[in-house]
Amino acid sequence: FNFTRQHRMLEMSGEIETAQLQTALKEIEQTYNKFRDSGIGRLEFPVATQILKRETRKQLQNPVNMAFTVSEAVQNNFPTDYATTLAGNISSMKRDSVNKIIKDAFPTFDKLMKVIVSPDAKAVEGACVIKKIEEAADCL
């Protein structure tokens, strides 16, 4: 999702002991690289598209979510019917096209800014470590 107009965010969250953060980040890097290189698998793709379509339809029943989707569409220069055709467009997606977008749109792991929330400012080497999520803007 858009963190700002210039910065997009991929969020992963979970709890882990501070001493294990560096090891966990290495595992995340390996998984991320595999996903970026290989994309969504043949068996996973139809399941993922059905879930996405169902959740999209459900979310767009909420006026706030619809307004947000329309706002994002306008800001991204998407067609005016983007929100109303979204679920149908999900149905027409092809795995190879989606995997190409994943490869092209997701930067390499070393290009990602890593923002880690931890009480230990030195928890992860090379990351922006913060104590409260509100401090994330300071990482930009």
mmCIF file of C-alpha atoms in Angstrom:
data_model
loop_
_atom_site.group_PDB
_atom_site.id
_atom_site.type_symbol
_atom_site.label_atom_id
_atom_site.label_comp_id
_atom_site.label_asym_id
_atom_site.label_seq_id
_atom_site.Cartn_x
_atom_site.Cartn_y
_atom_site.Cartn_z
ATOM 1 C CA PHE A 1 0.000 0.000 0.000
ATOM 2 C CA ASN A 2 1.034 3.613 -0.359
ATOM 3 C CA PHE A 3 2.897 4.981 2.640
ATOM 4 C CA THR A 4 3.262 8.269 0.780
ATOM 5 C CA ARG A 5 2.839 9.085 -2.906
ATOM 6 C CA GLN A 6 6.562 8.396 -3.350
ATOM 7 C CA HIS A 7 6.903 5.420 -0.998
ATOM 8 C CA ARG A 8 5.062 2.124 -1.072
ATOM 9 C CA MET A 9 4.996 -0.244 1.851
ATOM 10 C CA LEU A 10 5.034 -3.992 2.183
ATOM 11 C CA GLU A 11 4.140 -4.766 5.764
ATOM 12 C CA MET A 12 4.928 -7.960 7.618
ATOM 13 C CA SER A 13 4.293 -8.172 11.297
ATOM 14 C CA GLY A 14 4.703 -10.646 14.070
ATOM 15 C CA GLU A 15 6.339 -11.067 17.409
ATOM 16 C CA ILE A 16 9.815 -12.451 17.828
ATOM 17 C CA GLU A 17 12.447 -12.268 20.518
ATOM 18 C CA THR A 18 14.799 -9.367 19.928
ATOM 19 C CA ALA A 19 17.818 -11.684 19.904
ATOM 20 C CA GLN A 20 16.259 -13.587 16.964
ATOM 21 C CA LEU A 21 15.473 -10.564 14.784
ATOM 22 C CA GLN A 22 18.621 -10.753 12.639
ATOM 23 C CA THR A 23 18.060 -14.479 11.991
ATOM 24 C CA ALA A 24 14.387 -13.896 11.215
ATOM 25 C CA LEU A 25 15.256 -11.105 8.786
ATOM 26 C CA LYS A 26 17.607 -13.475 6.939
ATOM 27 C CA GLU A 27 14.756 -16.008 6.594
ATOM 28 C CA ILE A 28 12.425 -13.256 5.388
ATOM 29 C CA GLU A 29 15.035 -12.226 2.822
ATOM 30 C CA GLN A 30 15.291 -15.775 1.460
ATOM 31 C CA THR A 31 11.500 -16.154 1.277
ATOM 32 C CA TYR A 32 11.077 -12.715 -0.316
ATOM 33 C CA ASN A 33 13.739 -13.446 -2.937
ATOM 34 C CA LYS A 34 12.139 -16.784 -3.781
ATOM 35 C CA PHE A 35 8.707 -15.140 -4.132
ATOM 36 C CA ARG A 36 10.116 -12.291 -6.239
ATOM 37 C CA ASP A 37 12.021 -14.679 -8.510
ATOM 38 C CA SER A 38 9.388 -17.428 -8.832
ATOM 39 C CA GLY A 39 6.121 -15.602 -8.178
ATOM 40 C CA ILE A 40 2.911 -17.367 -7.282
ATOM 41 C CA GLY A 41 2.889 -21.105 -7.921
ATOM 42 C CA ARG A 42 0.617 -22.908 -10.370
ATOM 43 C CA LEU A 43 -1.456 -24.515 -7.616
ATOM 44 C CA GLU A 44 -1.596 -21.421 -5.418
ATOM 45 C CA PHE A 45 -2.660 -18.981 -8.123
ATOM 46 C CA PRO A 46 -6.327 -20.004 -8.563
ATOM 47 C CA VAL A 47 -6.807 -20.172 -4.810
ATOM 48 C CA ALA A 48 -5.193 -16.759 -4.324
ATOM 49 C CA THR A 49 -7.330 -15.152 -7.031
ATOM 50 C CA GLN A 50 -10.542 -16.569 -5.543
ATOM 51 C CA ILE A 51 -9.631 -15.284 -2.090
ATOM 52 C CA LEU A 52 -8.662 -11.879 -3.502
ATOM 53 C CA LYS A 53 -11.877 -11.620 -5.504
ATOM 54 C CA ARG A 54 -14.027 -12.588 -2.500
ATOM 55 C CA GLU A 55 -12.253 -10.168 -0.168
ATOM 56 C CA THR A 56 -12.357 -7.367 -2.742
ATOM 57 C CA ARG A 57 -16.110 -7.739 -3.194
ATOM 58 C CA LYS A 58 -16.577 -7.792 0.572
ATOM 59 C CA GLN A 59 -14.356 -4.755 1.166
ATOM 60 C CA LEU A 60 -16.028 -2.697 -1.567
ATOM 61 C CA GLN A 61 -19.386 -3.119 0.176
ATOM 62 C CA ASN A 62 -18.078 -0.677 2.779
ATOM 63 C CA PRO A 63 -18.412 2.973 1.661
ATOM 64 C CA VAL A 64 -15.140 3.979 3.343
ATOM 65 C CA ASN A 65 -13.233 1.246 1.508
ATOM 66 C CA MET A 66 -14.924 2.150 -1.781
ATOM 67 C CA ALA A 67 -13.992 5.806 -1.313
ATOM 68 C CA PHE A 68 -10.381 4.857 -0.547
ATOM 69 C CA THR A 69 -10.218 2.588 -3.621
ATOM 70 C CA VAL A 70 -11.631 5.310 -5.868
ATOM 71 C CA SER A 71 -9.210 7.864 -4.385
ATOM 72 C CA GLU A 72 -6.245 5.553 -4.988
ATOM 73 C CA ALA A 73 -7.449 4.863 -8.532
ATOM 74 C CA VAL A 74 -7.648 8.587 -9.303
ATOM 75 C CA GLN A 75 -4.203 9.263 -7.810
ATOM 76 C CA ASN A 76 -2.714 6.396 -9.820
ATOM 77 C CA ASN A 77 -4.414 7.451 -13.075
ATOM 78 C CA PHE A 78 -6.415 4.227 -13.296
ATOM 79 C CA PRO A 79 -9.603 4.109 -15.411
ATOM 80 C CA THR A 80 -12.701 5.735 -13.911
ATOM 81 C CA ASP A 81 -14.455 2.361 -13.620
ATOM 82 C CA TYR A 82 -11.523 0.778 -11.733
ATOM 83 C CA ALA A 83 -13.382 0.139 -8.466
ATOM 84 C CA THR A 84 -16.502 -1.266 -10.117
ATOM 85 C CA THR A 85 -14.583 -3.609 -12.430
ATOM 86 C CA LEU A 86 -11.939 -4.700 -9.937
ATOM 87 C CA ALA A 87 -13.438 -8.098 -9.034
ATOM 88 C CA GLY A 88 -13.983 -8.949 -12.703
ATOM 89 C CA ASN A 89 -10.454 -7.912 -13.554
ATOM 90 C CA ILE A 90 -9.128 -10.248 -10.878
ATOM 91 C CA SER A 91 -10.916 -13.123 -12.632
ATOM 92 C CA SER A 92 -9.161 -12.362 -15.897
ATOM 93 C CA MET A 93 -5.639 -12.238 -14.429
ATOM 94 C CA LYS A 94 -3.075 -14.701 -15.793
ATOM 95 C CA ARG A 95 -0.392 -16.214 -13.574
ATOM 96 C CA ASP A 96 2.499 -15.425 -15.912
ATOM 97 C CA SER A 97 1.429 -11.764 -16.143
ATOM 98 C CA VAL A 98 1.048 -11.473 -12.379
ATOM 99 C CA ASN A 99 4.431 -13.105 -11.815
ATOM 100 C CA LYS A 100 6.048 -10.680 -14.272
ATOM 101 C CA ILE A 101 4.503 -7.768 -12.361
ATOM 102 C CA ILE A 102 5.812 -9.236 -9.094
ATOM 103 C CA LYS A 103 9.306 -9.490 -10.560
ATOM 104 C CA ASP A 104 9.186 -5.986 -12.055
ATOM 105 C CA ALA A 105 7.373 -4.146 -9.247
ATOM 106 C CA PHE A 106 9.018 -5.593 -6.160
ATOM 107 C CA PRO A 107 12.532 -4.218 -5.655
ATOM 108 C CA THR A 108 15.415 -6.478 -4.738
ATOM 109 C CA PHE A 109 15.655 -7.096 -1.005
ATOM 110 C CA ASP A 110 18.779 -4.984 -0.593
ATOM 111 C CA LYS A 111 16.868 -1.982 -2.033
ATOM 112 C CA LEU A 112 14.072 -2.253 0.561
ATOM 113 C CA MET A 113 14.124 0.020 3.573
ATOM 114 C CA LYS A 114 13.729 -2.204 6.604
ATOM 115 C CA VAL A 115 11.840 -0.609 9.490
ATOM 116 C CA ILE A 116 12.017 -2.725 12.631
ATOM 117 C CA VAL A 117 9.991 -1.954 15.753
ATOM 118 C CA SER A 118 12.028 -2.975 18.788
ATOM 119 C CA PRO A 119 13.141 -1.574 22.123
ATOM 120 C CA ASP A 120 16.745 -2.388 21.077
ATOM 121 C CA ALA A 121 18.057 0.324 18.712
ATOM 122 C CA LYS A 122 20.785 -2.044 17.463
ATOM 123 C CA ALA A 123 18.494 -5.055 16.971
ATOM 124 C CA VAL A 124 19.109 -5.366 13.231
ATOM 125 C CA GLU A 125 22.147 -4.120 11.373
ATOM 126 C CA GLY A 126 21.353 -1.789 8.486
ATOM 127 C CA ALA A 127 17.691 -1.313 9.435
ATOM 128 C CA CYS A 128 15.836 1.688 10.759
ATOM 129 C CA VAL A 129 14.934 0.488 14.253
ATOM 130 C CA ILE A 130 12.151 2.387 15.996
ATOM 131 C CA LYS A 131 10.307 1.989 19.288
ATOM 132 C CA LYS A 132 6.901 3.265 18.081
ATOM 133 C CA ILE A 133 5.361 3.021 14.610
ATOM 134 C CA GLU A 134 4.864 6.801 14.582
ATOM 135 C CA GLU A 135 8.643 7.107 14.307
ATOM 136 C CA ALA A 136 8.630 5.366 10.890
ATOM 137 C CA ALA A 137 8.486 8.697 9.049
ATOM 138 C CA ASP A 138 11.933 9.433 10.494
ATOM 139 C CA CYS A 139 13.292 6.491 8.482
ATOM 140 C CA LEU A 140 12.524 8.214 5.182
#
